Amino acid sequence: MISLTSRAAQHVKEFLQNRGSGEGIRVGVRTAGCSGLAYVLEFVDKPDSSDERFVSEGVSVFVDPKSLVYLNGLQMDYVTEGLNSGFKFSNPNKTGECGCGESFTV
């Protein structure tokens, strides 16, 4: 299960509306950083046949099966801290992260 807070869902909905197309977003992981894994987000115009689809707050969230192992239970929020804003990930599978917050360990 992947879920979005109402703030995150609203941000995605506005982005998709401004973009003019898209079925939702894809969340995945890639090897990166000093801790091993980093989150990857992209818009989905056409889901892959192997994608898992979750609907949260009216937004479709797609995850490939390999990433789902690392992301099951993930909650995404959209936060503003000072001059910065972006998605914040609460991942119950995470066992550690690097000091800069760019990557995590499972």
Coordinates of N, CA, C and O in Angstrom, one line a residue:
M1 N 0.8 -1.2 0.0 CA 0.0 0.0 0.0 C 0.9 1.2 0.0 O 1.8 1.3 0.8
I2 N 0.6 2.2 -0.9 CA 1.2 3.5 -0.9 C 0.1 4.5 -0.7 O -0.9 4.4 -1.3
S3 N 0.4 5.5 0.2 CA -0.7 6.5 0.4 C -0.1 7.9 0.3 O 1.1 8.1 0.5
L4 N -1.0 8.8 0.0 CA -0.6 10.3 0.0 C -1.4 11.0 1.0 O -2.6 10.7 1.3
T5 N -0.8 12.0 1.6 CA -1.6 12.9 2.5 C -2.5 13.8 1.5 O -2.2 13.9 0.3
S6 N -3.4 14.5 2.1 CA -4.2 15.4 1.3 C -3.4 16.5 0.6 O -3.7 16.9 -0.5
R7 N -2.4 17.0 1.3 CA -1.5 18.0 0.7 C -0.7 17.5 -0.5 O -0.6 18.1 -1.5
A8 N -0.2 16.2 -0.3 CA 0.5 15.6 -1.4 C -0.4 15.4 -2.6 O -0.1 15.6 -3.8
A9 N -1.6 14.8 -2.3 CA -2.5 14.6 -3.4 C -2.9 15.8 -4.1 O -3.0 15.9 -5.4
Q10 N -3.2 16.9 -3.4 CA -3.6 18.2 -4.0 C -2.4 18.7 -4.9 O -2.7 19.2 -6.0
H11 N -1.2 18.5 -4.5 CA -0.1 19.0 -5.3 C 0.0 18.2 -6.6 O 0.2 18.7 -7.7
V12 N -0.1 16.9 -6.5 CA -0.1 16.0 -7.7 C -1.2 16.3 -8.6 O -1.0 16.5 -9.8
K13 N -2.4 16.5 -8.1 CA -3.6 16.9 -8.9 C -3.4 18.2 -9.7 O -3.7 18.3 -10.9
E14 N -2.9 19.2 -9.0 CA -2.6 20.5 -9.6 C -1.5 20.3 -10.7 O -1.7 20.9 -11.8
F15 N -0.5 19.5 -10.5 CA 0.6 19.3 -11.4 C 0.0 18.6 -12.7 O 0.3 19.0 -13.8
L16 N -0.8 17.6 -12.5 CA -1.4 16.9 -13.6 C -2.3 17.8 -14.4 O -2.3 17.7 -15.6
Q17 N -3.1 18.6 -13.7 CA -4.0 19.5 -14.4 C -3.2 20.5 -15.2 O -3.5 20.8 -16.4
N18 N -2.1 21.1 -14.7 CA -1.3 22.0 -15.4 C -0.6 21.4 -16.6 O -0.3 22.0 -17.6
R19 N -0.2 20.1 -16.4 CA 0.5 19.4 -17.4 C -0.5 19.0 -18.6 O -0.1 18.9 -19.7
G20 N -1.8 18.9 -18.3 CA -2.8 18.6 -19.3 C -3.0 17.2 -19.6 O -3.9 16.8 -20.4
S21 N -2.2 16.3 -19.0 CA -2.4 14.8 -19.2 C -1.8 14.0 -18.1 O -1.0 14.6 -17.3
G22 N -2.1 12.8 -18.1 CA -1.5 11.9 -17.1 C -2.5 11.1 -16.3 O -3.5 11.7 -15.9
E23 N -2.2 9.9 -16.0 CA -3.1 9.1 -15.2 C -2.7 9.1 -13.7 O -3.5 8.6 -12.9
G24 N -1.5 9.6 -13.4 CA -1.1 9.6 -12.0 C 0.4 9.7 -11.9 O 1.1 10.3 -12.8
I25 N 1.0 9.2 -10.8 CA 2.5 9.3 -10.6 C 3.0 7.9 -10.4 O 2.3 7.0 -9.9
R26 N 4.3 7.7 -10.7 CA 5.0 6.4 -10.4 C 6.0 6.8 -9.4 O 6.7 7.7 -9.5
V27 N 6.1 5.9 -8.4 CA 7.1 6.0 -7.3 C 7.9 4.8 -7.4 O 7.4 3.7 -7.5
G28 N 9.2 5.0 -7.4 CA 10.1 3.9 -7.4 C 11.4 4.2 -6.7 O 11.5 5.2 -6.0
V29 N 12.3 3.3 -6.8 CA 13.6 3.4 -6.1 C 14.7 3.2 -7.2 O 14.5 2.4 -8.1
R30 N 15.9 3.8 -7.0 CA 17.0 3.5 -7.8 C 18.2 3.5 -6.9 O 18.2 4.0 -5.8
T31 N 19.3 2.8 -7.3 CA 20.5 2.8 -6.6 C 21.2 4.2 -6.7 O 21.4 4.7 -7.8
A32 N 21.5 4.8 -5.5 CA 22.1 6.1 -5.6 C 22.5 6.5 -4.2 O 22.1 5.9 -3.2
G33 N 23.4 7.5 -4.1 CA 23.7 8.1 -2.8 C 24.6 7.2 -2.0 O 25.0 6.1 -2.4
C34 N 24.9 7.7 -0.8 CA 25.8 7.0 0.1 C 25.1 5.9 0.9 O 25.8 5.1 1.5
S35 N 23.8 5.9 0.9 CA 23.1 4.9 1.7 C 22.5 3.8 0.9 O 22.0 2.8 1.4
G36 N 22.5 4.0 -0.5 CA 22.1 2.8 -1.3 C 20.9 3.1 -2.2 O 21.0 2.7 -3.4
L37 N 19.8 3.6 -1.7 CA 18.6 3.8 -2.5 C 18.1 5.2 -2.5 O 18.2 5.9 -1.4
A38 N 17.5 5.7 -3.6 CA 16.9 7.0 -3.6 C 15.5 6.8 -4.2 O 15.2 6.0 -5.1
Y39 N 14.6 7.7 -3.8 CA 13.2 7.7 -4.4 C 13.2 8.4 -5.8 O 14.0 9.3 -6.0
V40 N 12.4 7.8 -6.7 CA 12.2 8.4 -8.0 C 10.7 8.6 -8.2 O 9.9 7.7 -7.9
L41 N 10.4 9.8 -8.7 CA 9.0 10.1 -9.0 C 8.9 10.5 -10.5 O 9.8 11.2 -11.0
E42 N 7.8 10.1 -11.2 CA 7.6 10.5 -12.5 C 6.1 10.4 -12.8 O 5.4 9.7 -12.2
F43 N 5.7 11.2 -13.8 CA 4.3 11.2 -14.2 C 4.1 10.0 -15.1 O 4.9 9.5 -15.8
V44 N 2.8 9.4 -15.0 CA 2.5 8.3 -15.8 C 1.4 8.6 -16.8 O 0.3 9.1 -16.4
D45 N 1.7 8.5 -18.0 CA 0.7 8.7 -19.1 C 0.0 7.4 -19.4 O -1.2 7.3 -19.7
K46 N 0.8 6.3 -19.4 CA 0.3 5.0 -19.6 C 1.0 4.0 -18.7 O 2.2 3.9 -18.8
P47 N 0.3 3.4 -17.7 CA 0.9 2.5 -16.8 C 1.5 1.3 -17.5 O 1.0 0.8 -18.5
D48 N 2.6 0.7 -17.0 CA 3.2 -0.5 -17.4 C 2.2 -1.6 -17.0 O 1.6 -1.6 -15.9
S49 N 2.2 -2.7 -17.7 CA 1.3 -3.8 -17.4 C 1.7 -4.5 -16.1 O 0.8 -5.1 -15.4
S50 N 2.9 -4.4 -15.7 CA 3.4 -5.0 -14.4 C 3.2 -4.1 -13.2 O 3.5 -4.5 -12.1
D51 N 2.9 -2.8 -13.4 CA 2.7 -1.9 -12.3 C 1.6 -2.3 -11.3 O 0.6 -2.7 -11.7
E52 N 1.9 -2.1 -10.0 CA 0.8 -2.1 -9.0 C 0.2 -0.8 -9.0 O 0.9 0.3 -9.0
R53 N -1.1 -0.7 -8.8 CA -1.8 0.6 -8.8 C -2.5 0.8 -7.4 O -3.2 -0.1 -7.0
F54 N -2.2 1.9 -6.8 CA -2.9 2.3 -5.6 C -3.6 3.6 -5.8 O -3.1 4.4 -6.5
V55 N -4.8 3.8 -5.2 CA -5.5 5.0 -5.3 C -5.5 5.6 -3.9 O -6.0 5.0 -3.0
S56 N -5.0 6.8 -3.8 CA -5.0 7.5 -2.5 C -5.4 8.9 -2.6 O -4.9 9.7 -3.5
E57 N -6.5 9.4 -1.9 CA -7.0 10.7 -2.0 C -7.3 11.1 -3.4 O -7.1 12.2 -3.8
G58 N -7.8 10.1 -4.2 CA -8.2 10.4 -5.6 C -7.1 10.4 -6.6 O -7.3 10.8 -7.7
V59 N -5.9 10.1 -6.2 CA -4.7 10.0 -7.1 C -4.2 8.6 -7.3 O -4.1 7.9 -6.3
S60 N -4.0 8.3 -8.5 CA -3.4 6.9 -8.8 C -1.9 7.0 -8.6 O -1.2 7.9 -9.2
V61 N -1.4 6.0 -7.9 CA 0.0 5.9 -7.6 C 0.4 4.5 -8.1 O -0.1 3.5 -7.7
F62 N 1.4 4.5 -9.1 CA 1.9 3.3 -9.7 C 3.3 2.9 -9.1 O 4.1 3.8 -9.0
V63 N 3.5 1.7 -8.9 CA 4.8 1.2 -8.4 C 5.1 -0.1 -9.1 O 4.3 -1.0 -9.3
D64 N 6.4 -0.2 -9.6 CA 6.8 -1.4 -10.2 C 7.1 -2.5 -9.2 O 7.4 -2.1 -8.0
P65 N 6.9 -3.8 -9.5 CA 7.0 -4.8 -8.5 C 8.4 -4.8 -7.7 O 8.4 -5.1 -6.5
K66 N 9.5 -4.5 -8.4 CA 10.8 -4.5 -7.7 C 10.9 -3.4 -6.7 O 11.5 -3.6 -5.6
S67 N 10.3 -2.3 -7.0 CA 10.3 -1.2 -6.0 C 9.4 -1.4 -4.8 O 9.6 -0.9 -3.7
L68 N 8.3 -2.1 -5.1 CA 7.3 -2.2 -4.1 C 7.8 -2.9 -2.8 O 7.4 -2.7 -1.7
V69 N 8.8 -3.8 -3.0 CA 9.4 -4.5 -1.9 C 10.0 -3.5 -0.9 O 9.9 -3.7 0.3
Y70 N 10.5 -2.4 -1.4 CA 11.2 -1.3 -0.6 C 10.2 -0.3 -0.1 O 10.5 0.5 0.8
L71 N 9.0 -0.2 -0.8 CA 8.1 1.0 -0.6 C 6.8 0.6 0.0 O 6.0 1.5 0.3
N72 N 6.5 -0.7 0.2 CA 5.2 -1.1 0.8 C 5.0 -0.4 2.2 O 5.8 -0.5 3.0
G73 N 3.9 0.3 2.3 CA 3.6 1.1 3.5 C 4.0 2.5 3.4 O 3.8 3.3 4.4
L74 N 4.6 2.9 2.3 CA 5.1 4.3 2.2 C 4.0 5.3 2.3 O 2.9 5.1 1.7
Q75 N 4.2 6.4 3.0 CA 3.3 7.6 2.9 C 4.0 8.8 2.4 O 5.1 9.1 2.9
M76 N 3.4 9.5 1.5 CA 4.0 10.7 0.9 C 3.3 11.9 1.4 O 2.1 11.9 1.3
D77 N 4.0 12.9 1.8 CA 3.4 14.2 2.2 C 4.1 15.2 1.3 O 5.2 15.0 0.7
Y78 N 3.5 16.4 1.2 CA 4.1 17.5 0.5 C 4.3 18.6 1.6 O 3.3 19.1 2.2
V79 N 5.6 19.0 1.8 CA 5.8 20.0 2.9 C 6.6 21.2 2.4 O 7.3 21.1 1.4
T80 N 6.4 22.3 3.1 CA 7.2 23.5 2.9 C 8.0 23.8 4.2 O 7.4 23.9 5.2
E81 N 9.3 23.9 4.0 CA 10.2 24.2 5.1 C 11.1 25.3 4.7 O 12.0 25.2 3.9
G82 N 10.8 26.5 5.3 CA 11.5 27.7 4.9 C 11.3 28.0 3.4 O 10.1 28.1 3.0
L83 N 12.3 28.1 2.6 CA 12.1 28.4 1.2 C 12.0 27.2 0.4 O 11.8 27.3 -0.9
N84 N 12.1 26.0 1.0 CA 12.1 24.8 0.2 C 10.8 24.1 0.4 O 10.2 24.1 1.4
S85 N 10.3 23.4 -0.7 CA 9.1 22.6 -0.6 C 9.4 21.4 -1.5 O 10.1 21.4 -2.4
G86 N 8.7 20.3 -1.1 CA 8.9 19.0 -1.8 C 8.2 17.9 -1.1 O 7.6 18.1 0.0
F87 N 8.3 16.7 -1.7 CA 7.7 15.6 -1.1 C 8.6 15.1 0.1 O 9.8 15.1 0.0
K88 N 7.9 14.6 1.1 CA 8.5 14.0 2.2 C 8.0 12.6 2.3 O 6.8 12.3 2.2
F89 N 8.9 11.6 2.5 CA 8.6 10.2 2.4 C 8.7 9.6 3.8 O 9.7 9.7 4.5
S90 N 7.6 9.0 4.3 CA 7.7 8.2 5.5 C 7.6 6.7 5.2 O 6.5 6.2 4.8
N91 N 8.7 6.1 5.3 CA 8.9 4.7 4.8 C 9.1 3.8 6.0 O 10.2 3.8 6.6
P92 N 8.2 2.9 6.3 CA 8.4 2.0 7.5 C 9.5 1.0 7.2 O 9.9 0.3 8.2
N93 N 9.9 0.8 6.0 CA 10.9 -0.2 5.7 C 12.3 0.4 5.8 O 13.3 -0.4 5.9
K94 N 12.5 1.7 5.9 CA 13.8 2.3 6.0 C 14.4 2.0 7.3 O 13.9 2.1 8.4
T95 N 15.7 1.6 7.2 CA 16.5 1.3 8.5 C 17.5 2.4 8.7 O 18.1 2.4 9.8
G96 N 17.8 3.2 7.7 CA 18.8 4.3 7.9 C 18.8 5.2 6.7 O 18.1 4.9 5.7
E97 N 19.4 6.4 6.8 CA 19.5 7.3 5.7 C 20.8 8.0 5.8 O 21.4 8.1 6.9
C98 N 21.3 8.6 4.7 CA 22.5 9.4 4.7 C 22.3 10.7 5.4 O 21.1 11.2 5.6
G99 N 23.3 11.4 5.8 CA 23.2 12.7 6.5 C 22.5 13.8 5.6 O 21.9 14.6 6.2
C100 N 22.7 13.7 4.3 CA 22.1 14.8 3.5 C 20.6 14.5 3.2 O 19.9 15.3 2.7
G101 N 20.1 13.3 3.5 CA 18.7 12.9 3.3 C 18.4 12.5 1.8 O 17.2 12.4 1.5
E102 N 19.4 12.4 1.0 CA 19.2 12.0 -0.4 C 19.0 10.5 -0.6 O 18.4 10.2 -1.7
S103 N 19.4 9.7 0.2 CA 19.3 8.3 0.0 C 19.0 7.6 1.3 O 19.2 8.1 2.4
F104 N 18.6 6.3 1.2 CA 18.2 5.6 2.4 C 18.6 4.1 2.3 O 18.9 3.6 1.2
T105 N 18.5 3.4 3.4 CA 18.9 2.0 3.5 C 17.6 1.2 3.9 O 16.9 1.7 4.8
V106 N 17.5 0.0 3.4 CA 16.4 -0.9 3.9 C 17.0 -2.1 4.5 O 18.0 -2.6 4.0

